Short mmCIF file of C-alpha atoms in Angstrom, two decimals:
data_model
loop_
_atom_site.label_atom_id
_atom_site.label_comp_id
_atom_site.label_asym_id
_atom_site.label_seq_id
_atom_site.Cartn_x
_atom_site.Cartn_y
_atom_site.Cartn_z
CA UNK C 11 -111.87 -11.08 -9.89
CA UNK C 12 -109.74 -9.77 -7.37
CA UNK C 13 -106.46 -11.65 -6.57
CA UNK C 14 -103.90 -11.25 -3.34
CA UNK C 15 -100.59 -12.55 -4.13
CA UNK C 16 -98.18 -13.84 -1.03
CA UNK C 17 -94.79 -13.51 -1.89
CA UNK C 18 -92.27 -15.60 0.13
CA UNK C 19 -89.89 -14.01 2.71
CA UNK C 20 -89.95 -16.49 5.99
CA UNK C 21 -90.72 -14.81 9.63
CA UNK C 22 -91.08 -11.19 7.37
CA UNK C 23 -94.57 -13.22 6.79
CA UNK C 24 -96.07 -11.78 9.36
CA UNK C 25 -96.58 -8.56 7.79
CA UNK C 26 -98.58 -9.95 5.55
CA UNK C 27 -101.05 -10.38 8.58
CA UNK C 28 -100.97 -6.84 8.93
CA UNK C 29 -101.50 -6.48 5.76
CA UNK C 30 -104.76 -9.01 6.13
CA UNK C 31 -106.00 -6.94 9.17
CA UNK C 32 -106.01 -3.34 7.03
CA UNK C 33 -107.72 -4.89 3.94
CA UNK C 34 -110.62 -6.47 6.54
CA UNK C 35 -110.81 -3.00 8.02
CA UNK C 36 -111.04 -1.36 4.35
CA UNK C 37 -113.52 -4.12 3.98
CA UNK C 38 -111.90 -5.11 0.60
CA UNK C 39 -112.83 -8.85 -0.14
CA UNK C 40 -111.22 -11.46 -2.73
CA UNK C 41 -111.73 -14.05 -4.97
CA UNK C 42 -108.04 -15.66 -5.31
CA UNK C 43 -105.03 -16.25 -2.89
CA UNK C 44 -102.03 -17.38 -4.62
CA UNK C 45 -98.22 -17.61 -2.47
CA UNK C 46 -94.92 -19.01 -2.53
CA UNK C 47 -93.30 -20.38 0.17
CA UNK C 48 -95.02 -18.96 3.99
CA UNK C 49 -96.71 -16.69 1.09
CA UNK C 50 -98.56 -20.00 0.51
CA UNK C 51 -98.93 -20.63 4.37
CA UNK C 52 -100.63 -17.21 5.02
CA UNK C 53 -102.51 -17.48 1.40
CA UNK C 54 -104.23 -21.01 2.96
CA UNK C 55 -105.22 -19.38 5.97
CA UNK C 56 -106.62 -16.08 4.21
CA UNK C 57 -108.35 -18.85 1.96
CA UNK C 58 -110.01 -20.59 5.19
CA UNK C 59 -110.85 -17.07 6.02
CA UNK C 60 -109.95 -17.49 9.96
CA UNK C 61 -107.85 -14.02 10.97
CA UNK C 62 -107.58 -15.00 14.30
CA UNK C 63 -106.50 -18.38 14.10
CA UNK C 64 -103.72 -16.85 11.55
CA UNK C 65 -103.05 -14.72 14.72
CA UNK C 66 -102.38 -17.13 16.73
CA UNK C 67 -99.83 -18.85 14.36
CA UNK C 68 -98.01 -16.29 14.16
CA UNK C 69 -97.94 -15.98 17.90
CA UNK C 70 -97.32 -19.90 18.41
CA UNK C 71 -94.34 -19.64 15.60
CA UNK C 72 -90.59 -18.70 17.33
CA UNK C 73 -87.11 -20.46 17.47
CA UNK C 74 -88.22 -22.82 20.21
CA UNK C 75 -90.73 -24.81 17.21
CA UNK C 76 -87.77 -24.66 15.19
CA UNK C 77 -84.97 -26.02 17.61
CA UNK C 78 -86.24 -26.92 20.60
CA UNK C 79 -87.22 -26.07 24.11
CA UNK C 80 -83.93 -25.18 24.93
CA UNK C 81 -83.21 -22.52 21.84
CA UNK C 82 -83.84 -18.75 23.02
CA UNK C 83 -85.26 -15.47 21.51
CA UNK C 84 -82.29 -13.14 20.00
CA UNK C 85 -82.79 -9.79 18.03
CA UNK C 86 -78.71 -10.58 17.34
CA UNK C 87 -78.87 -12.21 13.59
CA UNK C 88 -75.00 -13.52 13.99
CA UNK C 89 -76.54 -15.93 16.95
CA UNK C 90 -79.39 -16.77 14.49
CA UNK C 91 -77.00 -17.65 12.07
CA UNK C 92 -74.69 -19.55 14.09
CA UNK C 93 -78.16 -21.91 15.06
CA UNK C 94 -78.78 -22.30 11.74
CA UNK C 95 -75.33 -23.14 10.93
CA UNK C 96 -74.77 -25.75 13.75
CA UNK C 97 -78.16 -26.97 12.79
CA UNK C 98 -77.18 -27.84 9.43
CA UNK C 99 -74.06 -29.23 10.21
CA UNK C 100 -75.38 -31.59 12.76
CA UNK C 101 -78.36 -32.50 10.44
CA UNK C 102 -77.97 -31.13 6.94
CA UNK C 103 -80.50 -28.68 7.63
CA UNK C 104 -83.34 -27.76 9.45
CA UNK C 105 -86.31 -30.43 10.55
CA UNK C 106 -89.88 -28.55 10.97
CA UNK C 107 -92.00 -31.44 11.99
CA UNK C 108 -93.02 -29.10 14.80
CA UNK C 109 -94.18 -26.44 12.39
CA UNK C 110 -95.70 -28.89 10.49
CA UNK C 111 -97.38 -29.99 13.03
CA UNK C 112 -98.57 -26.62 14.08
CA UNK C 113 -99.72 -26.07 10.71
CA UNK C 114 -102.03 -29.02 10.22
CA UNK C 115 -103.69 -28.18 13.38
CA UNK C 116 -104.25 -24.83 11.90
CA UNK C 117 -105.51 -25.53 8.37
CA UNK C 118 -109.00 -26.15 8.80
CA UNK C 119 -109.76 -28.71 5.38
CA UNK C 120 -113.45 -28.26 6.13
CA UNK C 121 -113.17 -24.35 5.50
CA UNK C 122 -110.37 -24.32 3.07
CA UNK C 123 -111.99 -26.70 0.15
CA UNK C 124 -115.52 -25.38 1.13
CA UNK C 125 -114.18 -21.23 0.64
CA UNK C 126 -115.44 -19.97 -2.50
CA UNK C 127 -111.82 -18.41 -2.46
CA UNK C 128 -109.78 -20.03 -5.11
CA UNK C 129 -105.80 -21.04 -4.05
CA UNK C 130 -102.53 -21.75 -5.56
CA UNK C 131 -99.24 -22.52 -4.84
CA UNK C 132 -95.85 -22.73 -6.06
CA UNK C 133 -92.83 -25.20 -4.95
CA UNK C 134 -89.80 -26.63 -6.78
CA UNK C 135 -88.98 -30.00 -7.57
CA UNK C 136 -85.72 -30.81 -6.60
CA UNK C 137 -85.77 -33.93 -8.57
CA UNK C 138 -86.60 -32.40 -11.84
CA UNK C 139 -85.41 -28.90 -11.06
CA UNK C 140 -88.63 -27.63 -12.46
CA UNK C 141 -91.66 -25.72 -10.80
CA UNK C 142 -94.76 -27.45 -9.72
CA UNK C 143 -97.97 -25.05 -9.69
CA UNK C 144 -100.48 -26.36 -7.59
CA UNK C 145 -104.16 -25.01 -7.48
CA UNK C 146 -106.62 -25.45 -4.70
CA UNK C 147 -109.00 -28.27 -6.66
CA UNK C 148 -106.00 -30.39 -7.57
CA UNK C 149 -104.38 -30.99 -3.94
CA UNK C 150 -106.08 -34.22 -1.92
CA UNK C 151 -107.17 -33.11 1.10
CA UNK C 152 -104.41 -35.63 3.19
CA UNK C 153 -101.45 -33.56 1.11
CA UNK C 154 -102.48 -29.97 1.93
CA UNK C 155 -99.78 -29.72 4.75
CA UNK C 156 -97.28 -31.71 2.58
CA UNK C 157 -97.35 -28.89 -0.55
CA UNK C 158 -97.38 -25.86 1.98
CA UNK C 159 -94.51 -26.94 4.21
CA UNK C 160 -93.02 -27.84 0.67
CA UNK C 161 -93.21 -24.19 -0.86
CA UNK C 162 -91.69 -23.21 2.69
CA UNK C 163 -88.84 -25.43 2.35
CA UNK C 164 -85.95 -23.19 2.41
CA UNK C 165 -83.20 -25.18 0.78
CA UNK C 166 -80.61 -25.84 2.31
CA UNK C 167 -81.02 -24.14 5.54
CA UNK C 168 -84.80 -26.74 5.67
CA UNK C 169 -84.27 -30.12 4.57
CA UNK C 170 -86.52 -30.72 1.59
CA UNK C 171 -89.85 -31.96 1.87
CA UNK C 172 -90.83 -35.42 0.03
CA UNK C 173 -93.90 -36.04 -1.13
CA UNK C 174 -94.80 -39.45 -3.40
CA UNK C 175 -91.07 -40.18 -3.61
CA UNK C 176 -90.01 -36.97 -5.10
CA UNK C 177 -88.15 -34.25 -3.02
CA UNK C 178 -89.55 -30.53 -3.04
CA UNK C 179 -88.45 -27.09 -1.50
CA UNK C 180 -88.99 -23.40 -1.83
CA UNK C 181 -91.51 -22.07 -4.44
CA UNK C 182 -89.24 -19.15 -4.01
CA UNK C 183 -86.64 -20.72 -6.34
CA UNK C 184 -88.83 -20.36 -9.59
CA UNK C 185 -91.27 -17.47 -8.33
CA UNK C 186 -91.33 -15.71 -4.87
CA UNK C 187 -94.04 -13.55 -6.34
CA UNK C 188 -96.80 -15.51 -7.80
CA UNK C 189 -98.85 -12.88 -9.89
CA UNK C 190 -99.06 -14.72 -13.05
CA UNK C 191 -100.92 -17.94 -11.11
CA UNK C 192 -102.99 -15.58 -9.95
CA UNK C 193 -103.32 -14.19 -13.94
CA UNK C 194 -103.69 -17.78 -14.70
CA UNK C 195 -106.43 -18.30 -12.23
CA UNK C 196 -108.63 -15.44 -13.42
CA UNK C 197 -107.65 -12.42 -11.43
CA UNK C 198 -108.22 -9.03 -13.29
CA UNK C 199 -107.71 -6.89 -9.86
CA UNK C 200 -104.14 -8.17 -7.99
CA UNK C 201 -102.83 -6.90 -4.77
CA UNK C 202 -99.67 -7.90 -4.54
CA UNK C 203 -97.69 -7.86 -1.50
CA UNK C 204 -93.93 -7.96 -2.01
CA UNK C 205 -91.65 -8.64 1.22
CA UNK C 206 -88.46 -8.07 -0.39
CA UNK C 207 -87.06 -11.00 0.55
CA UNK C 208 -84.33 -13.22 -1.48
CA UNK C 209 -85.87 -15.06 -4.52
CA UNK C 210 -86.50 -14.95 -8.12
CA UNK C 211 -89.68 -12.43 -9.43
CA UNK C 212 -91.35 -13.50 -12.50
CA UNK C 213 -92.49 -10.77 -14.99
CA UNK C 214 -96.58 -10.69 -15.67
CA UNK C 215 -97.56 -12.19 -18.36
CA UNK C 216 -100.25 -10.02 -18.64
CA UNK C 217 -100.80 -6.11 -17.46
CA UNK C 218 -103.86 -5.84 -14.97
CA UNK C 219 -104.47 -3.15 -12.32
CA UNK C 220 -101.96 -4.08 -9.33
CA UNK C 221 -101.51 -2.30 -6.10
CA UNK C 222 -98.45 -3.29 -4.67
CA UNK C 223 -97.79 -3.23 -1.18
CA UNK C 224 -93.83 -3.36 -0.09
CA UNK C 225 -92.30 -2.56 3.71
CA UNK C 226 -91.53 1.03 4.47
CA UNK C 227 -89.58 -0.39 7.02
CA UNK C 228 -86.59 -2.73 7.97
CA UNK C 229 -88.33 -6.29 9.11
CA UNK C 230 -86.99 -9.39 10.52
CA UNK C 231 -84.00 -11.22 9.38
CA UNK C 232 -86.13 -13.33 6.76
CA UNK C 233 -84.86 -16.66 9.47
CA UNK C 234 -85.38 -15.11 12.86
CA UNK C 235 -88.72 -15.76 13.95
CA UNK C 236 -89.36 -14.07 17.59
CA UNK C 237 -92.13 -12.67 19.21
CA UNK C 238 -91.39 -8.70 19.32
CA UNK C 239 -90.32 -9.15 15.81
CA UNK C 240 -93.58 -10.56 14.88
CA UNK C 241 -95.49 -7.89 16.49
CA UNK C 242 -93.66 -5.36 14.98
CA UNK C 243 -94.38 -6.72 11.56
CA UNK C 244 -97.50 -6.94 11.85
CA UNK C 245 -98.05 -3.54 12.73
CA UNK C 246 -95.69 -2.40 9.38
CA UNK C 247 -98.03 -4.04 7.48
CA UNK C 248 -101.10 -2.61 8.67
CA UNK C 249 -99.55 0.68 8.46
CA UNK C 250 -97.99 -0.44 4.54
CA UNK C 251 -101.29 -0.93 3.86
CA UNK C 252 -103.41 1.56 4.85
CA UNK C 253 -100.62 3.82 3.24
CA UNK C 254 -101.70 2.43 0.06
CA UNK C 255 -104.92 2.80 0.03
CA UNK C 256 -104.94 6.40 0.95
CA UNK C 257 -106.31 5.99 4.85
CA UNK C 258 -103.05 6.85 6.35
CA UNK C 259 -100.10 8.70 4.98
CA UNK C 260 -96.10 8.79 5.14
CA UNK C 261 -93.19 6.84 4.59
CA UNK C 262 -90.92 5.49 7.34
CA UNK C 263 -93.57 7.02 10.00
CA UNK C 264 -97.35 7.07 9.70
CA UNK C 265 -99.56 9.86 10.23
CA UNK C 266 -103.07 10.12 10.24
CA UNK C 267 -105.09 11.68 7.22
CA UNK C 268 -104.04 15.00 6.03
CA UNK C 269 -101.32 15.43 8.38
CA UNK C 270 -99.23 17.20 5.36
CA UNK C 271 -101.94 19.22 4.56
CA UNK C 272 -102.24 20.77 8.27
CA UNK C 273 -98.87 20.85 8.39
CA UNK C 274 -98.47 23.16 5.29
CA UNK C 275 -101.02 25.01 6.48
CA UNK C 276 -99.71 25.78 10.04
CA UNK C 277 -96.53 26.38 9.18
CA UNK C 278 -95.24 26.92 5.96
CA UNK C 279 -95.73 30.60 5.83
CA UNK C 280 -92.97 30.46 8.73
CA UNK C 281 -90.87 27.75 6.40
CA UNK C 282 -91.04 30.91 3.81
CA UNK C 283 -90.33 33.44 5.41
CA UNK C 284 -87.54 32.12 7.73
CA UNK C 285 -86.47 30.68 4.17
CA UNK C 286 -85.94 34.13 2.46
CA UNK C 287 -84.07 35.79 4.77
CA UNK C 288 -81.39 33.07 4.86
CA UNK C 289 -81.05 31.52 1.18
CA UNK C 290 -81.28 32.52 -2.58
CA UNK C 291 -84.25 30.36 -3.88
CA UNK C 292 -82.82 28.85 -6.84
CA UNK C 293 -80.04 27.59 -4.53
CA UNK C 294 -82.60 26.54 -2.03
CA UNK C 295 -84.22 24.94 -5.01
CA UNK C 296 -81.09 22.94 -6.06
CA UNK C 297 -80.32 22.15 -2.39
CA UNK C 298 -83.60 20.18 -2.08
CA UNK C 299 -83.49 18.42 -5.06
CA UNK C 300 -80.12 17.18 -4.27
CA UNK C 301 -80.62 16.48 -0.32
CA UNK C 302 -84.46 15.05 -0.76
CA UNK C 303 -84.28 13.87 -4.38
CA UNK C 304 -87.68 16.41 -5.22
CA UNK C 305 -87.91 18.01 -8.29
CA UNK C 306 -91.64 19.94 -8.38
CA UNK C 307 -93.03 22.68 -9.91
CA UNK C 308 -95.86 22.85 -7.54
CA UNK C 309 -94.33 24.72 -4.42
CA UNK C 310 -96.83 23.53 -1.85
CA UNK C 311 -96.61 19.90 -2.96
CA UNK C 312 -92.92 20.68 -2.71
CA UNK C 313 -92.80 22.39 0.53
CA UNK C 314 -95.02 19.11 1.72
CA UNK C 315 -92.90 16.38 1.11
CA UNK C 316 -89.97 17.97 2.45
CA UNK C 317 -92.16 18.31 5.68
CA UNK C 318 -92.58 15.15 6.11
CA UNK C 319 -88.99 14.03 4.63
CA UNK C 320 -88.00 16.61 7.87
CA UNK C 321 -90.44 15.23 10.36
CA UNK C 322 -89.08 11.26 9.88
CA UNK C 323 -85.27 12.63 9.63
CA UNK C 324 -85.96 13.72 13.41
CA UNK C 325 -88.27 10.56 14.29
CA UNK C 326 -84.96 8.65 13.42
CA UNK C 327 -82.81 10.88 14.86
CA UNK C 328 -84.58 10.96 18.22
CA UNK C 329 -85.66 6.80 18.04
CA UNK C 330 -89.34 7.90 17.96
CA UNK C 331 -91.47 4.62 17.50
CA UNK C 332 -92.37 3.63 13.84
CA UNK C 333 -94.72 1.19 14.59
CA UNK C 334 -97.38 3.64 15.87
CA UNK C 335 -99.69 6.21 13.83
CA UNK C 336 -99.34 9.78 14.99
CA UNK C 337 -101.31 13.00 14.57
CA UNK C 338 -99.10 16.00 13.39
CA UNK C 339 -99.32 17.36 17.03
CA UNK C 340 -98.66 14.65 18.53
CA UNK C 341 -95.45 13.67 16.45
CA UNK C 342 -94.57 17.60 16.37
CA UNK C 343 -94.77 17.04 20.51
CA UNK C 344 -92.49 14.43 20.81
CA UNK C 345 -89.67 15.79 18.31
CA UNK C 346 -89.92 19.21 20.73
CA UNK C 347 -89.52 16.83 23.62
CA UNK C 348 -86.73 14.51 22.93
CA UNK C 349 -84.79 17.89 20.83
CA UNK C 350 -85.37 19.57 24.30
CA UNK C 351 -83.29 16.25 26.46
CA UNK C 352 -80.88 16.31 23.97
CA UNK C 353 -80.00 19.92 24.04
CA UNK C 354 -79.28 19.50 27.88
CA UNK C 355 -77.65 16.44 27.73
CA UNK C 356 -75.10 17.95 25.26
CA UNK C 357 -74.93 21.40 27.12
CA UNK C 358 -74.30 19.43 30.44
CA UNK C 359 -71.52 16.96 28.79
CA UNK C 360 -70.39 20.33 27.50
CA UNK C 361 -70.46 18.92 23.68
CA UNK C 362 -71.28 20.35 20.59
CA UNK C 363 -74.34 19.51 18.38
CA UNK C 364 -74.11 20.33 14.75
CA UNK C 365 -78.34 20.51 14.87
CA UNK C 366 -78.41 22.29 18.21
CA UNK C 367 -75.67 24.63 16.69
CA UNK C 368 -77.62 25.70 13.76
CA UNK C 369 -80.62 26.27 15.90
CA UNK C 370 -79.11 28.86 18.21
CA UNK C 371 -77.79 30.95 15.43
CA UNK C 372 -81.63 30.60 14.43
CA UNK C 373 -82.67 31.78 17.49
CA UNK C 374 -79.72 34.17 17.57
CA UNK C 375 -80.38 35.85 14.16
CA UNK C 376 -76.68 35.04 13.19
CA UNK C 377 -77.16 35.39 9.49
CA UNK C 378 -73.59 35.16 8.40
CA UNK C 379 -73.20 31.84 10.25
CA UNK C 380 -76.61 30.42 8.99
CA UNK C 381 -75.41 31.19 5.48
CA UNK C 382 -72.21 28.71 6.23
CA UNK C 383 -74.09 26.23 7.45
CA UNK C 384 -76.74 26.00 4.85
CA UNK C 385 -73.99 24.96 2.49
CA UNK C 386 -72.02 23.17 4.69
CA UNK C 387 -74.74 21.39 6.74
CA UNK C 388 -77.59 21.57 4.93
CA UNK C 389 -79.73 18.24 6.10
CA UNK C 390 -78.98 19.73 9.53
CA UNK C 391 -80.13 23.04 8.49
CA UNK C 392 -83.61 22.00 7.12
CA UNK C 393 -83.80 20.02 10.59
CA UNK C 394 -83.09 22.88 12.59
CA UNK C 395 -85.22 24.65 10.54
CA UNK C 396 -87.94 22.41 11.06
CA UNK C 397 -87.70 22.72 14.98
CA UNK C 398 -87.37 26.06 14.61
CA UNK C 399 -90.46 26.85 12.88
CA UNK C 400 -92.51 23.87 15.38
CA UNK C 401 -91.20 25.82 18.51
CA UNK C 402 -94.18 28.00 19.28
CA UNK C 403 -96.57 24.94 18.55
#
């Protein structure tokens, strides 16, 4: 039986919807959802099976349900903070009866119990200081809301959640990644997806195929919840995902299928040749090792990843959007674009470029300088390089 596993990480949660929209495009299908803290709020909704209605959640979820009309969107996680702080202060931590709220109006009981998707949860009672594991057949239908917002109670920024006289919060505080309930409820298949968030990991108890799916990319401060931050998430996880199962490729950026390969093929005759006239190989060998942390015997692999190491080193450089999925033409167009701006920008400030600098002895044939700066520079070499060899593209 195949198992997803939700860990906990707060508004990062909604790349786990992205990570929900890849597997129904990969039409993979599961038997067991098991999450801690909005792990377990995403888990009930993949249980109830309703994508859409977990889209609009995530839409309908910002500061305002968390403080008020009056609270306002901010990328700035110092102003986050300093709401949460006051927050606390004034009330010893955050109330969610909004989210709550917004939650049972989401959880559809009728398709939940009826799913043939098993469920579990994990929260932590405060009381006792020990976990409580709750699976799908074992919570009354009236407490379903109760035990999620309790596995999302992030203690002590969210007051803790009391159900039958005892006082719960975050499952996250025993195990923020649930894979051995999900051992425990029969899974022999897991895909696990880890947000990286604060919280203690429990070791499996037992080793079964897992394909684990982790951000590439920075998310959201785990307590800011706002809307482009969502989106962007979202689309991480889609991306994350798709990376993992072999539909898309790259790290940082995403590419389409056999991007690499085309762009080995295209170019790296150029890469060698431009290569040998400038460097000795085994110092070229030692230089990439050290700068991108390769160490393969297989050349074209090599030259590959150090490609595409290259091609996100300028996508960074040049803010190229990381959200999106890009062709190697496409991509290769936009790093020739934004290269070209900057080299007039710094020409018309009259400033030097250590990038731009390397390039024009490249296009100058000034092999005594290129030999300096591939030991003194030598990420900016391999980018110049790079652009270089793209040019006539």
């Amino acid at each position: 039986m195949k198992a997803i596993v939700l860990s906990g990480g707060g508004s990062k949660g909604s790349y786990q919807i992205g990570v929900w929209k890849a597997l129904r495009k990969l039409r993979i299908k599961y038997d067991i959802v098991t999450g801690t803290s909005v792990g377990a709020l995403n888990g009930a909704l993949m249980t109830q099976g309703n994508f859409h209605r977990a889209l609009k959640v995530w839409k309908s979820i910002n500061l305002k349900t968390l403080f008020g009309e009056d609270a306002e969107e901010s990328e700035n996680t110092i102003e986050v903070f300093k709401m949460y702080k006051d927050n606390f202060i004034k009330n010893g931590g955050m109330e969610v009866k909004d989210l709550e709220k917004l939650i049972d109006e989401n959880i559809n009981k009728k398709k939940f119990y009826s799913s043939k998707v098993n469920f579990g949860l994990i929260t932590m009672n405060l009381d006792t200081i020990k976990p409580l594991i709750v699976k799908k057949n074992d919570i009354a239908k009236e407490k379903l809301t109760d035990y999620l917002v309790a596995s999302a109670s992030c203690f002590p920024v969210f007051q803790k959640k009391e159900i039958n006289n005892q006082n719960y919060i975050d499952g996250g505080y025993y195990d923020n990644l649930p894979i051995n309930l999900a051992i425990e409820l029969g899974a022999d298949e897991i895909i696990a997806v880890d947000l990286k968030a604060p919280g203690i990991k429990r070791k499996p108890t037992k080793k079964i195929p897992t394909i684990t799916i982790k951000p590439n990319n920075k998310l959201t401060n785990f307590l800011n919840f706002y809307e482009e931050g969502t989106k962007k998430n979202i689309k991480y996880g889609y991306n994350d995902t798709m990376k993992a199962f072999g539909k898309l490729e790259g790290n940082n950026y995403t590419f389409k299928k056999n991007t690499i390969k085309k762009n080995i093929k295209k170019y790296s005759e150029t890469w060698k040749y431009l290569i040998d006239k400038t460097i000795d190989k085994n110092l070229l060998t030692s230089l990439i090792k050290k700068i991108y942390k390769i160490d393969s015997k297989k050349e074209n692999k090599e030259i590959g990843i150090v490609l595409l190491k290259i091609m996100e080193d300028l996508g960074k450089e040049f803010n190229i959007d990381d959200t999106k999925i890009y062709s190697k033409r496409k991509f290769n167009k936009l790093i020739k674009k934004n290269f070209k701006t900057k080299v007039k920008y710094y020409e018309m400030k009259n400033e030097e470029d250590k990038i731009i600098e390397i390039y024009k002895n490249m296009k100058n044939k000034n092999k005594k300088k290129l030999k300096k700066d591939i030991l003194l520079s030598s990420k900016e070499f391999f980018k110049a390089l790079y652009l270089y060899t793209i040019e006539e593209d």
